[in-house]
Short mmCIF file of C-alpha atoms in Angstrom, two decimals:
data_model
loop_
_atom_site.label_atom_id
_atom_site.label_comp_id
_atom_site.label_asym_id
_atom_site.label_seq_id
_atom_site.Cartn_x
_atom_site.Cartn_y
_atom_site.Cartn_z
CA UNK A 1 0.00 0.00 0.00
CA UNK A 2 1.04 3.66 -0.70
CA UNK A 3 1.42 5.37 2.73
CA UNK A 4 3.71 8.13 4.03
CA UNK A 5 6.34 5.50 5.31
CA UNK A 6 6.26 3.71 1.64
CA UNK A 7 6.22 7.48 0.15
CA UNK A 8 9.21 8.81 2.20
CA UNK A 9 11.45 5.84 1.54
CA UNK A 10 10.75 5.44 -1.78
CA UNK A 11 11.86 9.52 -1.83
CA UNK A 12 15.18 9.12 -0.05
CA UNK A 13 15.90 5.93 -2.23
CA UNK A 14 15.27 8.27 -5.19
CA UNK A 15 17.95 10.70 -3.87
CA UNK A 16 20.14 7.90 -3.10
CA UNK A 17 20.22 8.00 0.29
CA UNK A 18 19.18 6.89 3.55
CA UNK A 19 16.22 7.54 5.28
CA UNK A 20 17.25 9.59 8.44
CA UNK A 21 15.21 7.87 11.29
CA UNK A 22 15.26 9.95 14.47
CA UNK A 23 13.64 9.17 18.43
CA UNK A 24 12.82 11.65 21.41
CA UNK A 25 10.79 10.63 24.32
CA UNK A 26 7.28 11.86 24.33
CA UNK A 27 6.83 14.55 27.39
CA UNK A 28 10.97 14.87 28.02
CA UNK A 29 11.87 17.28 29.27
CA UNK A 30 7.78 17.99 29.35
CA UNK A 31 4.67 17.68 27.40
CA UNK A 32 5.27 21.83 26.81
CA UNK A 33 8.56 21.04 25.74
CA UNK A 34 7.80 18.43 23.37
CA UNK A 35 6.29 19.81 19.75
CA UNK A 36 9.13 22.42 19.60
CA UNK A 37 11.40 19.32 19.72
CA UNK A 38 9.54 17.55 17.05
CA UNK A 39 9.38 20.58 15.06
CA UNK A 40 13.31 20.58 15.17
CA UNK A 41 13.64 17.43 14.43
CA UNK A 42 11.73 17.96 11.11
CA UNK A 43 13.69 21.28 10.24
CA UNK A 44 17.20 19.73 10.66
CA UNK A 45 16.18 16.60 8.04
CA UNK A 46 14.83 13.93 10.16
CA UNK A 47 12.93 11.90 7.35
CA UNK A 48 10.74 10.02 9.89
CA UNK A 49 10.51 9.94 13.61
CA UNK A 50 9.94 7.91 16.43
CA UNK A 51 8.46 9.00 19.17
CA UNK A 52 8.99 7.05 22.64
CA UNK A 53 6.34 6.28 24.73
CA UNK A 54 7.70 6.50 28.33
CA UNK A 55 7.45 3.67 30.46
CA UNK A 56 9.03 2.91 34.39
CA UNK A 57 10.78 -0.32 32.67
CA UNK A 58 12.17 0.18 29.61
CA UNK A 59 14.00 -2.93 29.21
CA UNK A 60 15.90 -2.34 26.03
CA UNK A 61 17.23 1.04 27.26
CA UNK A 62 20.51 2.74 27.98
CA UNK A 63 20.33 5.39 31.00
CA UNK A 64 20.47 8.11 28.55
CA UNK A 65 16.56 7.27 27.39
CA UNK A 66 16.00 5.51 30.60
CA UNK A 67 16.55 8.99 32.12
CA UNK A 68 14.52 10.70 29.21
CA UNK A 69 11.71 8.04 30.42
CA UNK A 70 12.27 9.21 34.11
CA UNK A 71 12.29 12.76 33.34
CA UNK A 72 9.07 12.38 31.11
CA UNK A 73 6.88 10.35 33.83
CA UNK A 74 8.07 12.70 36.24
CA UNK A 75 7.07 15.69 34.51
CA UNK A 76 3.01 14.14 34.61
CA UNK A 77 3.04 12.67 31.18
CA UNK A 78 0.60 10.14 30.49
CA UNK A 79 -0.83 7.83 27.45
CA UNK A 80 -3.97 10.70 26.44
CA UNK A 81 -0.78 13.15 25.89
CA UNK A 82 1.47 10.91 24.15
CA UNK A 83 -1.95 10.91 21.59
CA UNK A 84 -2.52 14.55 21.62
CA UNK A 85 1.24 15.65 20.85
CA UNK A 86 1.30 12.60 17.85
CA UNK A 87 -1.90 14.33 16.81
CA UNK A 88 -1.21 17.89 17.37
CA UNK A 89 2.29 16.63 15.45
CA UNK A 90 -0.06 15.32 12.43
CA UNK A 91 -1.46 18.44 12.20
CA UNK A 92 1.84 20.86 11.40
CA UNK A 93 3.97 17.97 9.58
CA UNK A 94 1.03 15.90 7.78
CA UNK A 95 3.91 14.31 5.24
CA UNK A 96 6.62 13.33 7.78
CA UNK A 97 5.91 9.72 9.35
CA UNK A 98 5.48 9.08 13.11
CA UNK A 99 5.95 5.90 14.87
CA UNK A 100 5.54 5.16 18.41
CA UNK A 101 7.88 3.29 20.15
CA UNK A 102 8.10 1.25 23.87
CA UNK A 103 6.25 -1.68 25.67
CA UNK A 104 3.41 -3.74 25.99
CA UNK A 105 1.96 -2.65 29.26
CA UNK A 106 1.15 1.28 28.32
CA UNK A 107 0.37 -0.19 24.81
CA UNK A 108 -1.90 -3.01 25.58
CA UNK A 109 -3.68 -1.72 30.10
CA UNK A 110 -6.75 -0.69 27.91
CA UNK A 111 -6.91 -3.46 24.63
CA UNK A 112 -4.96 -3.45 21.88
CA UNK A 113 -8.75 -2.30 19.53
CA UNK A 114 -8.13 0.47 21.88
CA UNK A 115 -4.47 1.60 21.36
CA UNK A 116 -4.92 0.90 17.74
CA UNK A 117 -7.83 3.26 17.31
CA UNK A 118 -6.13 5.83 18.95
CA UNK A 119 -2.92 5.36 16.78
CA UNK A 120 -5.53 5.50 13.78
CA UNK A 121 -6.75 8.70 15.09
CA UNK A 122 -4.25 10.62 15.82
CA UNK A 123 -2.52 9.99 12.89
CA UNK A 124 0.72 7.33 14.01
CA UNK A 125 2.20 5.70 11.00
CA UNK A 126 3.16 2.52 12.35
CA UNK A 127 4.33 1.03 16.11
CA UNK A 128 7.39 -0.83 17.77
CA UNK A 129 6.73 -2.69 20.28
CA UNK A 130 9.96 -4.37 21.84
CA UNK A 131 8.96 -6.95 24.42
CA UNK A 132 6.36 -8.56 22.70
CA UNK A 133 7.83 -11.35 20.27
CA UNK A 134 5.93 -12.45 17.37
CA UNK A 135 5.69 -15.29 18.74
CA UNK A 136 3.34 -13.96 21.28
CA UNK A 137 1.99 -11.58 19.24
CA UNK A 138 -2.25 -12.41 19.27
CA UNK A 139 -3.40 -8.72 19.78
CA UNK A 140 -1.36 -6.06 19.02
CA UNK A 141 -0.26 -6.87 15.52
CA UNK A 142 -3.75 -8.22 14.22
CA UNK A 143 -5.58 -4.89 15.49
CA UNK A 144 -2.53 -2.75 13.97
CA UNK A 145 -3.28 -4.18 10.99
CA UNK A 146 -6.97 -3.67 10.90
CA UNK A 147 -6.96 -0.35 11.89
CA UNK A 148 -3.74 0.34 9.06
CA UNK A 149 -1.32 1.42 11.37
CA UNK A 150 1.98 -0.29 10.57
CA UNK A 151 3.82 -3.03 12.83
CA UNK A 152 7.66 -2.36 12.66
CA UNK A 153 9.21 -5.25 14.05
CA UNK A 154 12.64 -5.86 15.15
CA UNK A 155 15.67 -8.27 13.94
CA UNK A 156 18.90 -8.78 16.28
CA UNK A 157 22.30 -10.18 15.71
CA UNK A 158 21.05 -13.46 17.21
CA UNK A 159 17.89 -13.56 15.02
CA UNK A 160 18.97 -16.86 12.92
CA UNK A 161 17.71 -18.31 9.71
CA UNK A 162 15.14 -20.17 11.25
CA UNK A 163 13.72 -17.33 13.15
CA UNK A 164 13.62 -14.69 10.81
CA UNK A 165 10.80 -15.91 8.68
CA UNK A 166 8.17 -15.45 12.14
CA UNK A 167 9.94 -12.22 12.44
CA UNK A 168 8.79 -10.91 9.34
CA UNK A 169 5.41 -12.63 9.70
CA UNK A 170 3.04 -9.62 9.64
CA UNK A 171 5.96 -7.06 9.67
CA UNK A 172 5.41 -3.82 7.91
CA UNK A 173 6.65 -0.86 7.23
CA UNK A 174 10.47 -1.36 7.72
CA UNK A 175 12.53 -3.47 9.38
CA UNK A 176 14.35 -2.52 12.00
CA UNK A 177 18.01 -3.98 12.43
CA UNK A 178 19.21 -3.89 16.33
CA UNK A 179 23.29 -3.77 15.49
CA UNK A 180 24.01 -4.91 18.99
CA UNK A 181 23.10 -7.35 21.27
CA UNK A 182 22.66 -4.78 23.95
CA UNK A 183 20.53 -1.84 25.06
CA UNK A 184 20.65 1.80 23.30
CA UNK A 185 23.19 4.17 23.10
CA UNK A 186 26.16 2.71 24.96
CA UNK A 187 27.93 0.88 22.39
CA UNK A 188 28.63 0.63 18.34
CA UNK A 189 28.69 -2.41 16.49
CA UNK A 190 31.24 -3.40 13.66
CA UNK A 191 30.58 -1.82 10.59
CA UNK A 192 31.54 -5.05 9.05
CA UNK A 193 29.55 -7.43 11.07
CA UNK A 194 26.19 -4.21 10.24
CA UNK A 195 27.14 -5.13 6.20
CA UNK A 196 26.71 -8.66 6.81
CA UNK A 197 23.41 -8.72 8.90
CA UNK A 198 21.86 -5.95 6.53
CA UNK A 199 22.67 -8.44 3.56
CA UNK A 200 21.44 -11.31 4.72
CA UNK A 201 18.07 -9.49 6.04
CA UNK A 202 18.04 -7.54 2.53
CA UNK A 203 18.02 -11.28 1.12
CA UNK A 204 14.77 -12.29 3.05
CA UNK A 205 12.50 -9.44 2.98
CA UNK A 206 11.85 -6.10 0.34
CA UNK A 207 11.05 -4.55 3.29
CA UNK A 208 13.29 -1.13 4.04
CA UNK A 209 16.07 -2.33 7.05
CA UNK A 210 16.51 0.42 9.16
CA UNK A 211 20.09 0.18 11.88
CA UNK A 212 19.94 1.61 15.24
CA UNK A 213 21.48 1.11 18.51
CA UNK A 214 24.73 2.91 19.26
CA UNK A 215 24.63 5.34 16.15
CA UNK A 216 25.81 8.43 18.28
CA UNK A 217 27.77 10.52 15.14
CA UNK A 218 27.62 11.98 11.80
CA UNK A 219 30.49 9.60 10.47
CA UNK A 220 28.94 6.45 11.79
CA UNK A 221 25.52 7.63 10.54
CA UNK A 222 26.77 8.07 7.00
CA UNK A 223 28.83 4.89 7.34
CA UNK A 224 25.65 2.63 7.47
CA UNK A 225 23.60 4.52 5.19
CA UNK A 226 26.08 3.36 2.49
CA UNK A 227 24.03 0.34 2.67
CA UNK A 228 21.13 0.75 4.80
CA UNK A 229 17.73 1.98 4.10
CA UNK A 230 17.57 3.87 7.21
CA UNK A 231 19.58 4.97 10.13
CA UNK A 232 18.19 5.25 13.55
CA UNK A 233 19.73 7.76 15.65
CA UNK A 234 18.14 8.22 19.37
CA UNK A 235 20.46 8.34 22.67
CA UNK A 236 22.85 10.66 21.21
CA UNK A 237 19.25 13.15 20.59
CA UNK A 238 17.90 12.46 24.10
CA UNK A 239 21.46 13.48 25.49
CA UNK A 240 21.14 16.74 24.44
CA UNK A 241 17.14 17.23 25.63
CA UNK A 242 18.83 16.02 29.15
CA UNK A 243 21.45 18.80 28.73
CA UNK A 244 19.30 21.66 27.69
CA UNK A 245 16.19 20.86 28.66
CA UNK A 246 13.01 23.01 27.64
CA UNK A 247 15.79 25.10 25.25
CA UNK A 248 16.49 21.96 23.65
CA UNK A 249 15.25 22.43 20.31
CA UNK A 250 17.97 24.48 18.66
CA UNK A 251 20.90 22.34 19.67
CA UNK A 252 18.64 19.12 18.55
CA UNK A 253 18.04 20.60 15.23
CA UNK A 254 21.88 21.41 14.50
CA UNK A 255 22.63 17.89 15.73
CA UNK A 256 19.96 16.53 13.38
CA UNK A 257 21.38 18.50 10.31
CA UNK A 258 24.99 17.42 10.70
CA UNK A 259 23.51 13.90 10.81
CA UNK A 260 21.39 14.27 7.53
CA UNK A 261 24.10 16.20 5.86
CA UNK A 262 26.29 13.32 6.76
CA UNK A 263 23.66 11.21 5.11
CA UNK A 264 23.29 13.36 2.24
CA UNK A 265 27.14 13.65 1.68
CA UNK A 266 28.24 9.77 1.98
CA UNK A 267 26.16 8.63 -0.54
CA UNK A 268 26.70 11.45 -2.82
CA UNK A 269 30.26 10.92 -2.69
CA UNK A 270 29.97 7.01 -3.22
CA UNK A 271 27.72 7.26 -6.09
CA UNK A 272 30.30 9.88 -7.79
#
């Protein structure tokens, strides 16, 4: 189907580059705070963003987000705003694609029918949800699905042969490579070993891959989008929101543009 994530990959791909995937916490360093951070996000070249639903346990996260989660919870935010700033979002950017990103238990306390609607309606592009395996995955993908709302699921350096094929059961959207075995932000996997995973993943699926997880700089961005679809960039973002706080946006949107000019630049100069 034709949707803003097809339509923004499919754009990048035409400029011969990688999609510039980008992640703040919803409500860090406040609700207030938050649209003037998406906003910059958009202005410095993010291509599509996801936006982190906070959560008390967020298992697959460095202390850089699991601070952004503390200072977000802390600060009052709940599910209802989460919705309102993803629709208020839709609203000023209705081109630029918005996924929401965390963990079963704010995603499924009221149904997944429920969450699903509410994606629907407030205009969210697709959802990753990291502790539910597909394995396990009765609810949330099926009403996803029927309400049109993308399920981005997520492949790991230990996702083998065997298990790939029920990882990509019912995936949409992209795929999203995990380069380490490891939570965000704290380390950087081999370029080599990110060439080999995104082949073999590339082989299985015409889905976009998308590589995240320890991408902290312009040079490493640019590095895999020499043969990625997407790069995810996150901790190295929610470092700077702990730093500046509710003046954040400025110094995120500089940060974004050197990483899409980095982007922009690498595969210009390979395709020279």
């Amino acid at each position: 189907m034709t949707d803003r994530l097809s339509t923004r990959f499919a754009a990048c791909k035409a400029q011969g580059r990688a999609a510039l995937i980008t992640f703040v916490t919803a409500g860090d360093p406040d609700v207030a705070a938050t649209p003037a951070i998406l906003d910059a996000l958009v202005a410095g070249g993010a291509d599509i963003i996801e936006l982190g639903m906070p959560f008390t346990d967020p298992m697959a996260d460095g202390p850089a987000i699991e601070l952004a989660n503390l200072r977000s919870l802390g600060s009052g935010t709940k599910t209802k705003h989460v919705f309102a700033l993803a629709a208020d979002f839709r609203t000023r950017h209705p081109e630029t694609p918005l996924i929401l990103m965390g963990y079963a238990n704010p995603m499924l306390v009221r149904g997944s029918d429920w969450f699903a609607d509410q994606c629907k309606a407030a205009g969210v592009d697709g959802v990753i949800c990291v502790d539910i395996p597909p394995e396990e995955d009765a609810e949330l993908g099926p009403a996803l699905r029927a309400a049109g709302v993308h399920l981005v699921r997520l492949a790991t350096p230990t996702t083998d042969a065997a298990r790939l094929p029920t990882v990509l059961n019912g995936a949409s959207g992209f795929l999203y490579h995990v380069a380490v075995a490891g939570i965000t932000g704290k380390q950087q996997a081999a370029q080599a070993n990110i060439e080999i995973a995104v082949a073999k993943l590339k082989a299985a699926t015409n889905l976009p891959i998308a590589v995240g997880f320890g991408v902290r700089t312009p040079e490493q961005a640019a590095a895999i989008g020499r043969i990625a679809d997407g790069v995810v960039v996150g901790s190295a973002i929610v470092d700077i929101i702990g730093s500046h706080g509710d003046a954040a946006a400025p110094f995120v949107q500089e940060f974004v543009a050197s990483l899409s000019g980095a982007l922009t630049t690498s595969i210009r100069e390979t395709a020279a």
